[in-house]
Coordinates of C-alpha atoms in Angstrom, one line a residue:
Chain Q
X368 CA 25.3 -21.0 17.8
X369 CA 23.0 -24.2 17.3
X370 CA 22.9 -25.5 13.8
X371 CA 19.0 -25.0 13.9
X372 CA 19.2 -21.6 14.7
X373 CA 21.9 -20.6 12.0
X374 CA 19.6 -22.7 9.7
X375 CA 16.6 -20.6 10.4
X376 CA 18.7 -17.3 10.2
X377 CA 20.0 -18.3 7.0
X378 CA 16.5 -18.9 5.5
X379 CA 15.1 -15.8 6.9
X380 CA 18.2 -13.8 5.2
X381 CA 17.6 -15.6 1.8
X382 CA 14.1 -15.1 1.8
X383 CA 14.4 -11.2 2.3
X384 CA 17.0 -11.0 -0.4
X385 CA 14.6 -13.1 -2.8
X386 CA 12.2 -10.7 -1.9
X387 CA 14.3 -7.9 -2.6
X388 CA 15.6 -9.6 -6.0
X389 CA 11.5 -9.6 -6.5
X390 CA 11.8 -5.8 -5.8
X391 CA 14.4 -5.5 -8.4
X392 CA 12.3 -7.0 -10.9
X393 CA 9.6 -4.8 -10.5
X394 CA 12.0 -1.9 -10.8
X395 CA 13.4 -3.2 -14.2
X396 CA 10.1 -4.0 -15.4
X397 CA 8.8 -0.6 -14.7
X398 CA 11.7 1.1 -16.2
X399 CA 11.5 -0.8 -19.4
X400 CA 7.9 0.1 -19.2
X401 CA 8.5 3.9 -18.5
X402 CA 10.8 3.8 -21.5
X403 CA 8.0 2.5 -23.5
X404 CA 6.3 5.6 -22.8
X405 CA 8.8 7.9 -23.4
X406 CA 9.6 6.1 -26.6
X407 CA 5.8 6.3 -27.7
X408 CA 6.0 9.9 -26.9
X409 CA 9.1 10.4 -29.6
X410 CA 7.2 7.7 -31.9
X411 CA 4.2 9.4 -32.1
X412 CA 5.8 12.4 -33.7
X413 CA 6.4 10.3 -36.5
X414 CA 2.9 8.6 -36.4
X415 CA 4.4 5.2 -35.1
X416 CA 3.4 3.7 -31.6
X417 CA 5.7 2.0 -29.0
X418 CA 3.4 -0.3 -26.7
X419 CA 3.9 -0.2 -23.0
X420 CA 4.1 -3.8 -21.2
X421 CA 0.6 -5.5 -21.2
X422 CA -0.4 -6.3 -17.8
X423 CA 2.2 -4.2 -16.2
X424 CA -0.1 -3.7 -12.9
X425 CA -1.0 -7.5 -12.6
X426 CA 2.7 -8.2 -12.9
X427 CA 3.7 -5.3 -10.3
X428 CA 0.9 -6.5 -7.7
X429 CA 1.9 -10.2 -7.9
X430 CA 5.3 -9.8 -7.4
X431 CA 5.2 -6.9 -4.6
X432 CA 3.0 -9.4 -3.1
X433 CA 5.1 -12.3 -3.0
X434 CA 8.1 -10.1 -2.2
X435 CA 6.5 -8.8 0.9
X436 CA 5.7 -11.8 2.6
X437 CA 9.1 -13.2 2.2
X438 CA 10.3 -10.3 3.6
X439 CA 8.3 -11.0 7.2
X440 CA 10.4 -13.6 8.6
X441 CA 13.4 -11.5 8.4
X442 CA 11.5 -8.7 9.9
X443 CA 10.7 -10.8 12.8
X444 CA 14.1 -11.9 13.4
X445 CA 15.0 -8.0 13.7
X446 CA 12.3 -7.8 16.2
X447 CA 11.1 -5.3 13.5
X448 CA 7.4 -4.8 14.8
X449 CA 6.7 -1.3 16.6
X450 CA 6.0 -1.5 19.9
X451 CA 5.7 1.3 22.5
X452 CA 8.1 1.6 24.9
X453 CA 6.9 4.1 27.4
X454 CA 5.8 2.3 30.9
X455 CA 8.1 -0.8 30.5
X456 CA 10.8 1.3 30.8
X457 CA 10.1 0.9 34.7
X458 CA 10.4 -2.9 34.6
X459 CA 13.5 -4.8 35.5
X460 CA 15.7 -6.2 32.8
X461 CA 14.4 -9.7 33.7
X462 CA 10.8 -8.9 33.6
X463 CA 11.3 -7.4 30.3
X464 CA 13.0 -10.3 28.9
X465 CA 10.1 -12.4 29.6
X466 CA 7.6 -9.9 28.3
X467 CA 9.5 -10.0 25.1
X468 CA 9.5 -13.8 24.9
X469 CA 5.8 -13.8 25.6
X470 CA 5.1 -11.5 22.9
X471 CA 7.6 -13.3 20.5
X472 CA 5.4 -16.4 21.2
X473 CA 2.3 -14.9 20.8
X474 CA 3.7 -13.3 17.3
X475 CA 4.5 -16.8 16.4
X476 CA 0.8 -18.2 16.9
X477 CA -0.3 -15.2 14.7
X478 CA 2.0 -16.2 11.9
X479 CA 1.4 -19.9 12.2
X480 CA -2.5 -18.8 12.3
X481 CA -2.1 -16.4 9.0
X482 CA 0.0 -19.4 7.4
X483 CA -3.1 -21.7 8.1
X484 CA -5.4 -19.2 6.6
X485 CA -3.6 -18.4 3.5
X486 CA -3.3 -22.1 3.1
X487 CA -7.3 -22.0 3.2
X488 CA -7.3 -18.8 0.9
X489 CA -5.1 -20.3 -1.5
X490 CA -7.3 -23.5 -1.9
X491 CA -10.4 -21.5 -2.5
X492 CA -8.7 -19.4 -5.1
X493 CA -7.4 -22.3 -6.8
X494 CA -10.7 -24.1 -6.7
X495 CA -12.5 -21.1 -7.9
X496 CA -9.9 -20.6 -10.8
X497 CA -9.0 -16.9 -9.7
X498 CA -6.6 -15.0 -12.3
X499 CA -5.1 -11.7 -12.3
X500 CA -7.4 -9.6 -14.4
X501 CA -5.0 -8.9 -17.6
X502 CA -2.4 -11.2 -17.9
X503 CA -4.9 -13.9 -16.8
X504 CA -2.1 -15.6 -14.4
X505 CA -3.5 -17.6 -11.7
X506 CA -2.9 -16.3 -8.6
X507 CA -2.6 -19.4 -6.2
X508 CA 1.1 -20.3 -7.3
X509 CA 2.1 -16.9 -6.0
X510 CA 0.6 -18.0 -2.8
X511 CA 2.7 -21.0 -2.2
X512 CA 6.0 -19.2 -1.5
X513 CA 3.9 -16.8 0.8
X514 CA 2.6 -20.1 2.8
X515 CA 6.4 -21.0 3.4
X516 CA 7.3 -17.5 4.1
X517 CA 4.6 -17.2 6.9
X518 CA 5.4 -20.6 8.5
X519 CA 9.2 -19.4 8.2
X520 CA 8.2 -16.1 10.3
X521 CA 6.4 -18.5 12.9
X522 CA 9.4 -20.6 13.2
X523 CA 11.7 -17.3 13.6
X524 CA 9.0 -16.0 16.2
X525 CA 9.3 -18.9 18.2
X526 CA 12.9 -19.4 18.2
X527 CA 13.1 -16.0 19.5
X528 CA 10.9 -16.8 22.4
X529 CA 13.0 -20.0 23.2
X530 CA 16.2 -18.1 22.8
X531 CA 15.8 -14.6 22.8
X532 CA 19.5 -13.8 21.3
X533 CA 19.2 -15.7 18.3
X534 CA 18.5 -12.1 16.6
X535 CA 20.9 -10.7 14.8
X536 CA 22.1 -9.2 11.3
X537 CA 24.5 -12.1 9.9
X538 CA 22.9 -15.1 8.2
Chain A
X689 CA -24.7 3.7 24.1
X690 CA -26.0 -0.1 22.9
X691 CA -24.3 -3.3 24.1
X692 CA -22.0 -3.3 20.6
X693 CA -20.9 0.1 20.9
X694 CA -19.9 -0.5 24.5
X695 CA -17.8 -3.7 23.2
X696 CA -16.4 -1.4 20.7
X697 CA -15.4 1.3 23.5
X698 CA -14.1 -1.7 25.6
X699 CA -12.0 -2.9 22.6
X700 CA -10.3 0.7 22.5
X701 CA -9.3 0.6 26.0
X702 CA -7.8 -3.0 25.7
X703 CA -6.0 -1.9 22.4
X704 CA -4.5 0.9 24.2
X705 CA -3.5 -1.4 27.2
X706 CA -1.9 -3.9 25.2
X707 CA -0.1 -0.9 23.4
X708 CA 1.2 0.4 26.7
X709 CA 2.4 -3.3 27.8
X710 CA 4.7 -3.0 24.6
X711 CA 2.8 -5.6 22.6
X712 CA 3.7 -5.2 19.1
X713 CA 1.2 -2.4 17.6
X714 CA 0.0 -5.0 15.1
X715 CA -0.3 -7.8 17.3
X716 CA -2.2 -5.6 19.4
X717 CA -4.2 -4.6 17.0
X718 CA -5.1 -7.9 15.7
X719 CA -5.6 -9.3 18.8
X720 CA -8.2 -6.5 19.9
X721 CA -10.2 -7.4 16.5
X722 CA -10.6 -11.1 16.6
X723 CA -10.9 -10.7 20.4
X724 CA -13.6 -8.1 20.1
X725 CA -15.3 -9.6 17.2
X726 CA -15.9 -12.9 19.2
X727 CA -17.3 -10.9 22.3
X728 CA -19.5 -9.0 19.8
X729 CA -20.8 -12.4 18.0
X730 CA -21.8 -13.3 21.7
X731 CA -23.2 -10.1 22.4
X732 CA -24.9 -9.7 19.2
X733 CA -25.5 -13.5 17.9
X734 CA -26.4 -12.1 14.2
X735 CA -23.0 -10.6 14.1
X736 CA -21.2 -14.1 13.8
X737 CA -17.8 -15.0 14.4
X738 CA -17.2 -17.3 11.3
X739 CA -17.5 -14.7 8.7
X740 CA -15.5 -12.3 10.2
X741 CA -12.5 -15.1 11.0
X742 CA -13.0 -16.1 7.5
X743 CA -12.0 -12.7 5.9
X744 CA -8.3 -13.5 7.2
X745 CA -8.0 -16.4 4.5
X746 CA -7.6 -13.5 1.6
X747 CA -7.3 -10.5 3.3
X748 CA -3.6 -10.3 3.9
X749 CA -2.9 -11.5 0.4
X750 CA -5.1 -8.7 -0.7
X751 CA -3.0 -6.1 1.1
X752 CA 0.3 -7.2 0.1
X753 CA -0.8 -7.6 -3.4
X754 CA -2.6 -4.3 -3.6
X755 CA -1.1 -2.4 -6.4
X756 CA -1.6 1.1 -5.0
X757 CA 0.5 -0.2 -2.0
X758 CA 3.3 -1.5 -4.3
X759 CA 4.8 2.0 -4.0
X760 CA 5.6 1.5 -0.3
X761 CA 8.3 -1.1 -0.5
X762 CA 9.9 0.8 -3.4
X763 CA 9.8 4.1 -1.8
X764 CA 11.6 2.4 1.4
X765 CA 14.2 0.4 -0.8
X766 CA 14.8 4.0 -2.7
X767 CA 15.3 5.4 0.5
X768 CA 17.7 2.8 1.7
X769 CA 19.7 2.6 -1.6
X770 CA 19.9 6.5 -1.5
X771 CA 21.9 6.3 2.2
X772 CA 23.9 3.3 1.1
X773 CA 25.0 5.4 -1.8
X774 CA 26.0 8.2 0.6
X775 CA 23.6 10.3 -1.2
X776 CA 22.9 12.2 2.5
X777 CA 26.5 12.8 2.9
X778 CA 27.0 14.6 -0.6
X779 CA 23.9 16.5 0.3
X780 CA 24.9 18.3 3.3
X781 CA 28.5 18.7 2.3
X782 CA 27.3 20.1 -0.9
X783 CA 24.7 22.5 0.9
X784 CA 27.7 23.0 3.6
X785 CA 30.0 24.2 1.1
X786 CA 27.4 26.8 -0.2
X787 CA 25.7 28.3 2.9
X788 CA 28.1 27.0 5.4
X789 CA 30.1 30.1 5.9
X790 CA 27.0 32.2 7.2
X791 CA 26.5 32.5 10.8
X792 CA 24.3 29.2 11.9
X793 CA 25.2 28.3 7.9
X794 CA 25.9 24.7 9.0
X795 CA 22.4 24.5 10.7
X796 CA 20.5 26.0 7.8
X797 CA 22.6 23.1 5.5
X798 CA 21.5 20.3 8.1
X799 CA 17.7 21.6 7.8
X800 CA 17.8 21.5 4.1
X801 CA 19.7 18.2 3.9
X802 CA 17.2 17.1 6.4
X803 CA 14.2 18.2 3.8
X804 CA 16.1 16.4 0.9
X805 CA 16.9 13.2 2.4
X806 CA 13.9 13.3 4.8
X807 CA 11.6 13.3 1.3
X808 CA 13.3 10.5 -0.1
X809 CA 13.8 8.4 2.6
X810 CA 9.9 9.2 4.1
X811 CA 10.8 8.5 7.6
X812 CA 11.6 11.0 10.4
X813 CA 13.2 8.6 12.5
X814 CA 15.7 7.4 9.6
X815 CA 16.2 11.3 8.6
X816 CA 17.3 12.1 12.0
X817 CA 19.5 9.3 12.7
X818 CA 21.3 9.4 9.2
X819 CA 21.6 13.4 9.1
X820 CA 22.8 13.1 12.9
X821 CA 25.8 10.9 12.1
X822 CA 27.1 13.5 9.1
X823 CA 26.4 16.7 10.5
X824 CA 26.5 16.4 14.2
X825 CA 30.4 16.0 14.1
X826 CA 30.5 19.1 11.7
X827 CA 28.4 21.3 14.3
X828 CA 30.5 20.2 17.0
X829 CA 33.8 20.7 15.4
X830 CA 32.5 24.3 15.0
X831 CA 31.4 24.6 18.2
X832 CA 27.9 25.2 17.8
X833 CA 25.8 25.2 21.1
X834 CA 24.8 21.5 22.2
X835 CA 21.3 22.8 22.3
X836 CA 21.1 24.2 18.8
X837 CA 23.0 21.5 17.3
X838 CA 21.0 18.6 18.5
X839 CA 17.6 20.5 18.4
X840 CA 18.2 21.6 14.8
X841 CA 18.6 18.0 13.9
X842 CA 15.4 16.5 16.2
X843 CA 13.4 19.1 14.4
X844 CA 15.0 18.6 10.7
X845 CA 14.2 14.9 11.3
X846 CA 10.4 15.4 11.4
X847 CA 10.4 16.9 8.0
X848 CA 10.6 13.5 6.6
X849 CA 7.1 12.8 7.1
X850 CA 5.5 15.4 5.0
X851 CA 7.7 16.2 1.8
X852 CA 7.0 14.1 -0.9
X853 CA 7.4 11.0 -1.6
X854 CA 6.2 10.2 1.6
X855 CA 4.7 6.8 2.9
X856 CA 2.8 8.3 5.7
X857 CA 0.9 10.0 2.7
X858 CA 0.5 7.1 0.9
X859 CA -1.1 5.0 3.8
X860 CA -3.2 8.2 5.1
X861 CA -4.6 8.7 1.4
X862 CA -5.4 4.8 0.8
X863 CA -7.1 4.8 4.5
X864 CA -9.5 7.9 3.7
X865 CA -9.7 7.1 0.0
X866 CA -8.1 10.2 -1.4
X867 CA -5.7 10.5 -4.3
X868 CA -2.1 9.8 -3.6
X869 CA -0.9 12.3 -6.2
X870 CA -3.3 15.1 -4.7
X871 CA -1.6 14.5 -1.0
X872 CA 1.5 14.8 -2.7
X873 CA 0.7 17.9 -4.3
X874 CA -1.0 19.2 -1.0
X875 CA 2.0 18.2 0.8
X876 CA 4.4 20.5 -1.1
X877 CA 3.8 23.8 0.3
X878 CA 3.2 23.0 3.8
X879 CA 6.6 21.2 3.9
X880 CA 8.7 24.0 2.3
X881 CA 6.9 26.1 4.9
X882 CA 8.3 23.8 7.4
X883 CA 11.8 24.4 5.9
X884 CA 11.4 28.1 6.0
X885 CA 9.9 28.4 9.3
X886 CA 12.8 26.2 10.7
X887 CA 15.4 28.4 8.9
X888 CA 13.9 31.5 10.2
X889 CA 14.2 30.1 13.9
X890 CA 18.0 29.3 13.5
X891 CA 18.4 32.9 12.1
X892 CA 16.2 34.4 15.2
X893 CA 18.2 32.2 17.5
X894 CA 21.5 33.4 16.0
X895 CA 20.7 37.0 15.9
X896 CA 19.9 36.7 19.3
X897 CA 23.2 35.2 20.5
X898 CA 25.8 35.1 17.9
X899 CA 28.1 33.1 20.2
X900 CA 26.1 29.9 19.9
X901 CA 27.0 29.4 16.0
X902 CA 30.4 30.4 15.4
X903 CA 31.2 31.1 11.8
X904 CA 33.1 28.3 9.6
X905 CA 36.5 28.9 8.3
X906 CA 36.4 29.1 4.3
X907 CA 36.5 25.6 2.4
X908 CA 39.7 25.6 -0.1
X909 CA 38.4 26.4 -3.3
X910 CA 39.1 22.7 -4.9
X911 CA 37.3 21.0 -2.1
X912 CA 34.2 23.7 -2.3
X913 CA 34.0 22.8 -6.1
X914 CA 34.1 19.4 -5.5
X915 CA 31.4 19.4 -3.1
X916 CA 29.1 21.6 -5.1
X917 CA 29.7 19.4 -8.1
X918 CA 28.6 16.2 -6.0
X919 CA 25.7 18.2 -5.0
X920 CA 24.2 18.6 -8.4
X921 CA 23.3 14.9 -9.2
X922 CA 21.8 14.6 -6.1
X923 CA 19.9 17.6 -6.0
X924 CA 18.7 16.7 -9.6
X925 CA 17.3 13.1 -8.3
X926 CA 15.9 14.6 -5.2
X927 CA 14.2 17.7 -6.9
X928 CA 12.7 15.5 -10.0
X929 CA 11.3 13.3 -7.7
X930 CA 9.7 16.1 -5.1
X931 CA 8.6 18.1 -8.1
X932 CA 7.7 15.5 -10.3
X933 CA 5.5 13.5 -7.4
X934 CA 4.2 17.0 -6.3
X935 CA 3.3 18.2 -9.7
X936 CA 1.5 14.8 -10.6
X937 CA 4.0 14.5 -13.6
X938 CA 4.9 10.8 -12.4
X939 CA 2.4 8.2 -10.6
X940 CA 3.9 7.0 -7.5
X941 CA 4.8 3.3 -8.2
X942 CA 6.7 4.3 -11.5
X943 CA 8.2 7.2 -9.7
X944 CA 9.7 5.1 -6.9
X945 CA 11.0 2.5 -9.1
X946 CA 12.7 4.8 -11.5
X947 CA 14.1 6.6 -8.5
X948 CA 15.4 3.5 -7.2
X949 CA 16.8 2.7 -10.5
X950 CA 18.7 6.0 -11.1
X951 CA 20.0 6.1 -7.3
X952 CA 21.3 2.4 -7.5
X953 CA 23.0 3.2 -11.0
X954 CA 24.4 6.2 -9.5
X955 CA 25.7 4.6 -6.7
X956 CA 27.4 1.6 -8.7
X957 CA 28.4 3.7 -11.4
X958 CA 29.4 7.4 -10.7
X959 CA 33.3 7.7 -9.9
X960 CA 34.3 7.3 -6.5
X961 CA 30.7 5.6 -5.6
X962 CA 30.8 3.1 -2.7
X963 CA 27.6 1.0 -3.3
X964 CA 28.7 -2.5 -4.1
X965 CA 26.6 -5.9 -3.5
X966 CA 27.2 -5.9 0.0
X967 CA 25.5 -2.2 0.0
X968 CA 22.5 -3.3 -1.9
X969 CA 22.1 -6.4 0.3
X970 CA 21.9 -4.2 3.3
X971 CA 19.3 -1.9 1.3
X972 CA 17.4 -4.6 0.7
X973 CA 17.4 -6.2 4.4
X974 CA 16.3 -3.0 5.9
X975 CA 14.0 -2.6 3.4
X976 CA 12.7 -6.2 4.5
X977 CA 12.6 -4.9 8.3
X978 CA 10.4 -1.8 7.3
X979 CA 8.3 -3.1 5.0
X980 CA 7.6 -6.3 6.6
X981 CA 6.5 -4.2 9.7
X982 CA 4.4 -1.6 7.7
X983 CA 2.6 -4.5 5.9
X984 CA 1.6 -6.3 9.3
X985 CA 0.2 -3.0 10.1
X986 CA -1.9 -2.4 7.4
X987 CA -3.4 -5.8 7.6
X988 CA -3.9 -5.0 11.2
X989 CA -5.5 -1.8 10.7
X990 CA -7.7 -3.3 8.2
X991 CA -8.9 -6.1 10.4
X992 CA -9.3 -3.5 13.2
X993 CA -11.5 -1.2 10.7
X994 CA -13.6 -3.7 10.0
X995 CA -14.5 -5.0 13.6
X996 CA -15.1 -1.3 14.5
X997 CA -17.3 -0.9 11.6
X998 CA -19.5 -4.0 13.0
X999 CA -19.7 -2.4 16.7
X1000 CA -21.2 0.9 15.0
X1001 CA -18.8 2.9 17.6
X1002 CA -17.3 5.3 14.5
X1003 CA -21.0 5.8 13.4
X1004 CA -22.1 6.8 16.8
X1005 CA -18.9 9.1 17.7
X1006 CA -19.7 11.1 14.7
X1007 CA -23.4 11.4 15.0
X1008 CA -22.7 12.5 18.5
X1009 CA -20.1 14.9 17.5
X1010 CA -22.5 16.4 14.7
X1011 CA -25.3 16.8 17.5
X1012 CA -23.2 18.1 20.3
X1013 CA -23.2 21.8 18.9
X1014 CA -19.4 22.3 19.4
X1015 CA -17.9 24.6 16.7
X1016 CA -16.1 22.4 14.3
X1017 CA -13.0 24.3 14.4
X1018 CA -13.0 23.4 18.5
X1019 CA -13.6 19.8 17.2
X1020 CA -10.6 19.9 14.8
X1021 CA -8.3 21.4 17.6
X1022 CA -9.3 18.9 20.0
X1023 CA -8.3 16.0 17.4
X1024 CA -5.1 17.5 16.4
X1025 CA -4.2 17.8 20.5
X1026 CA -5.1 13.9 20.7
X1027 CA -2.9 13.4 17.6
X1028 CA -0.2 15.6 19.2
X1029 CA -0.3 13.7 22.5
X1030 CA -0.4 10.3 21.0
X1031 CA 2.4 11.1 18.6
X1032 CA 4.6 11.7 21.5
X1033 CA 5.0 8.0 22.4
X1034 CA 3.2 6.0 19.3
X1035 CA 5.1 5.3 15.8
X1036 CA 3.4 7.8 13.3
X1037 CA 2.2 5.0 10.9
X1038 CA 0.3 3.0 13.2
X1039 CA -1.4 6.0 15.0
X1040 CA -2.6 7.2 11.5
X1041 CA -4.0 3.9 10.9
X1042 CA -5.8 3.5 14.3
X1043 CA -6.9 7.0 14.8
X1044 CA -8.0 8.1 11.5
X1045 CA -10.7 5.7 10.9
X1046 CA -12.4 7.1 14.0
X1047 CA -11.5 10.8 13.5
X1048 CA -12.6 11.3 9.7
X1049 CA -16.6 10.2 10.4
X1050 CA -16.7 12.8 12.8
X1051 CA -15.0 15.5 10.5
X1052 CA -17.5 14.5 7.8
X1053 CA -20.5 14.6 10.0
X1054 CA -19.2 18.1 11.0
X1055 CA -19.0 19.4 7.5
X1056 CA -22.4 18.6 7.0
X1057 CA -22.4 15.0 5.9
X1058 CA -21.4 12.8 2.8
X1059 CA -22.9 15.2 0.4
X1060 CA -21.7 18.4 2.0
X1061 CA -20.8 21.1 -0.9
X1062 CA -18.1 24.0 -0.5
X1063 CA -21.1 26.3 -0.1
X1064 CA -23.0 24.6 2.7
X1065 CA -19.9 23.0 4.4
X1066 CA -19.1 24.1 7.9
X1067 CA -15.3 24.2 7.3
X1068 CA -16.1 25.7 3.9
X1069 CA -14.8 22.8 1.4
X1070 CA -16.3 19.6 0.3
X1071 CA -15.3 16.5 1.8
X1072 CA -12.7 15.8 -0.9
X1073 CA -10.5 18.8 0.1
X1074 CA -11.5 18.2 3.9
X1075 CA -9.7 14.8 3.4
X1076 CA -6.6 16.4 1.8
X1077 CA -6.5 19.4 4.5
X1078 CA -7.1 17.3 7.2
X1079 CA -4.5 14.9 6.1
X1080 CA -1.7 17.6 5.8
X1081 CA -2.8 19.0 9.2
X1082 CA -2.7 15.2 11.0
X1083 CA 0.6 14.8 9.6
X1084 CA 2.0 18.1 10.5
X1085 CA 0.9 17.3 14.3
X1086 CA 2.3 13.8 14.3
X1087 CA 5.6 15.8 13.2
X1088 CA 5.2 18.0 16.3
X1089 CA 4.5 15.0 18.5
X1090 CA 8.3 13.8 17.4
X1091 CA 9.6 16.6 19.1
X1092 CA 7.1 17.4 22.2
X1093 CA 8.3 16.9 25.5
X1094 CA 8.7 14.6 27.7
X1095 CA 8.9 11.7 25.0
X1096 CA 9.6 13.0 21.3
X1097 CA 10.9 10.0 19.5
X1098 CA 13.1 12.1 17.5
X1099 CA 14.9 13.6 20.6
X1100 CA 15.5 9.9 21.9
X1101 CA 16.9 9.4 18.4
X1102 CA 19.2 12.1 18.9
X1103 CA 20.2 11.6 22.2
X1104 CA 21.4 8.1 21.0
X1105 CA 24.0 9.8 19.1
X1106 CA 24.9 12.4 21.8
X1107 CA 25.0 10.5 25.2
X1108 CA 26.7 12.9 27.0
X1109 CA 24.2 15.5 26.4
X1110 CA 21.0 15.9 28.6
X1111 CA 17.8 15.2 27.4
X1112 CA 17.1 18.7 29.2
X1113 CA 19.5 20.0 26.8
X1114 CA 18.2 18.6 23.6
X1115 CA 14.4 19.7 24.5
X1116 CA 15.6 23.2 25.1
X1117 CA 17.2 23.1 22.0
X1118 CA 14.1 22.0 20.4
X1119 CA 11.6 24.1 22.2
X1120 CA 11.9 27.0 19.7
X1121 CA 11.6 24.9 16.6
X1122 CA 8.6 23.4 18.2
X1123 CA 7.1 27.0 18.6
X1124 CA 7.8 27.5 14.9
X1125 CA 5.9 24.3 14.1
X1126 CA 2.9 25.5 16.3
X1127 CA 2.8 28.7 14.4
X1128 CA 2.8 26.5 11.2
X1129 CA 0.0 24.5 12.4
X1130 CA -2.1 27.6 12.9
X1131 CA -1.2 29.1 9.6
X1132 CA -2.4 26.0 8.1
X1133 CA -5.5 26.1 10.2
X1134 CA -6.4 29.7 9.3
X1135 CA -5.4 29.6 5.2
X1136 CA -6.2 25.9 4.2
X1137 CA -5.6 27.1 0.6
X1138 CA -1.8 26.5 1.2
X1139 CA -2.5 22.8 1.3
X1140 CA -5.3 23.1 -1.4
X1141 CA -3.8 25.5 -4.1
X1142 CA -1.6 23.0 -6.0
X1143 CA -4.2 20.2 -6.0
X1144 CA -7.2 22.6 -7.2
X1145 CA -4.5 24.3 -9.8
X1146 CA -3.4 20.9 -11.2
X1147 CA -7.0 19.4 -10.8
X1148 CA -8.0 22.4 -13.1

């Protein structure tokens, strides 16, 4: 396997795992928050209160948002985007291979376009100082790794278009 | 039709053409909406292309960071963790220990296990493939007729879409701006009805031809005790999830998170468990693949919805339907038929996202417009209840599409696990369940309160 392909596959794998770690963080934050609610129900019996985590929804939105973007390169590498195999089963394997290459290349263009658009969106969020409603975290820093993930998605898609057998499970 | 609407109609044709050419559905949707918006700006210059395109700068981020949608990857993660922790295995073997000795008992255990695992995995195809791996060897060992064995798995797999928590229900609720919790509540009784109908189908088949489902030999007492003991925590986890969401005790995102946490903890700590770091990594990677696909389709659907709104096509179609003089129930039957046909070859989620934005305005118009009340509405319910009822009907017929000849997707999934079984045998095996599903659709159309009872009760 070419070192470049191995590198891209590793990066996609680690990106997806990082996305999973962020989801794991959301799970833990939620468990703590739910625990707080349960304790609060008991504490109220004794005229006490246990507060929930402030800005829980803000944190979940940002972490899941970033996590979802980080998962896209792996989804591409696995050719996970659904398509309909109804009439194309009539095509020869050779023709089908080319059709797959073309759609991979177009998918790469779309990913690159979305990355460029997200850069523009990120710059406008930064310029406008847009923050989350409760925690008042600036949103644009969460978009930076998102731009990198979308760029990696584009690279993975172009790689599949050039070398169709570079998909697979192992990093 | 004016020029704008013609562009919209042309875009629908292009969209389906691209999908037929095996272009990924999300890519086809985005390509159609961008290309269509450009053509529209040429036809109607006041609908400028620039502002439409500028939505792309933030729309994708807004979709992935939408709190309501955060439940989607969490439910998916929970389903894959359940699979890695072998909960589906324990579920089937526990149920089999309880009812497997009855005639047709293993088929019944398969249906119940499909319902339980389908609820947690939320995906029909995943349910069919997971349960096929587990129960097909047992059905074959007992020499169940091949048609019954494969048919029950293909049909049982469809239960994943409807029984809460279901990703498809979440997506539908977001598309039509309905309450996710109320959709979950509405799905409980129709989901249970499906389980009961499938079990009745098995019993009828077995009563007519007992030789198709030989009785299983009794399990040794110790093995039976162990299987039942392993079933209890699984039933507790799955039951708490289904009932908690169905009765509105939990909201979706905390339910999915806590569900994933408990399943992971159970998989890691319970005696004899097999969930390790590699299993968790597999669950995360499988989640990445599915969640990435769903988020891109959601974004694409959002862009497509914006484009079609600019063409004015959905509004025109709804006006045409309203003034056509057609009976509302005839229209709803036609819409459901279209969903069944599309469901034969299209993935359920993309289908909901593509067609519901067209169907929903038509139904509102037929029901008497935006301000219809239960007393004046054609369907005898206000638009909020109509959303719920139609959503359940739509998902039930999507299920039906998964086992409809000649291209039911679930049948293909089962075929991949039974390569020596002909497609004809599987379709013949699934046909009685197909008829059962048709009866269920009829019952749900005739008795909407089966869908509306729980949301109405819990609302009050």
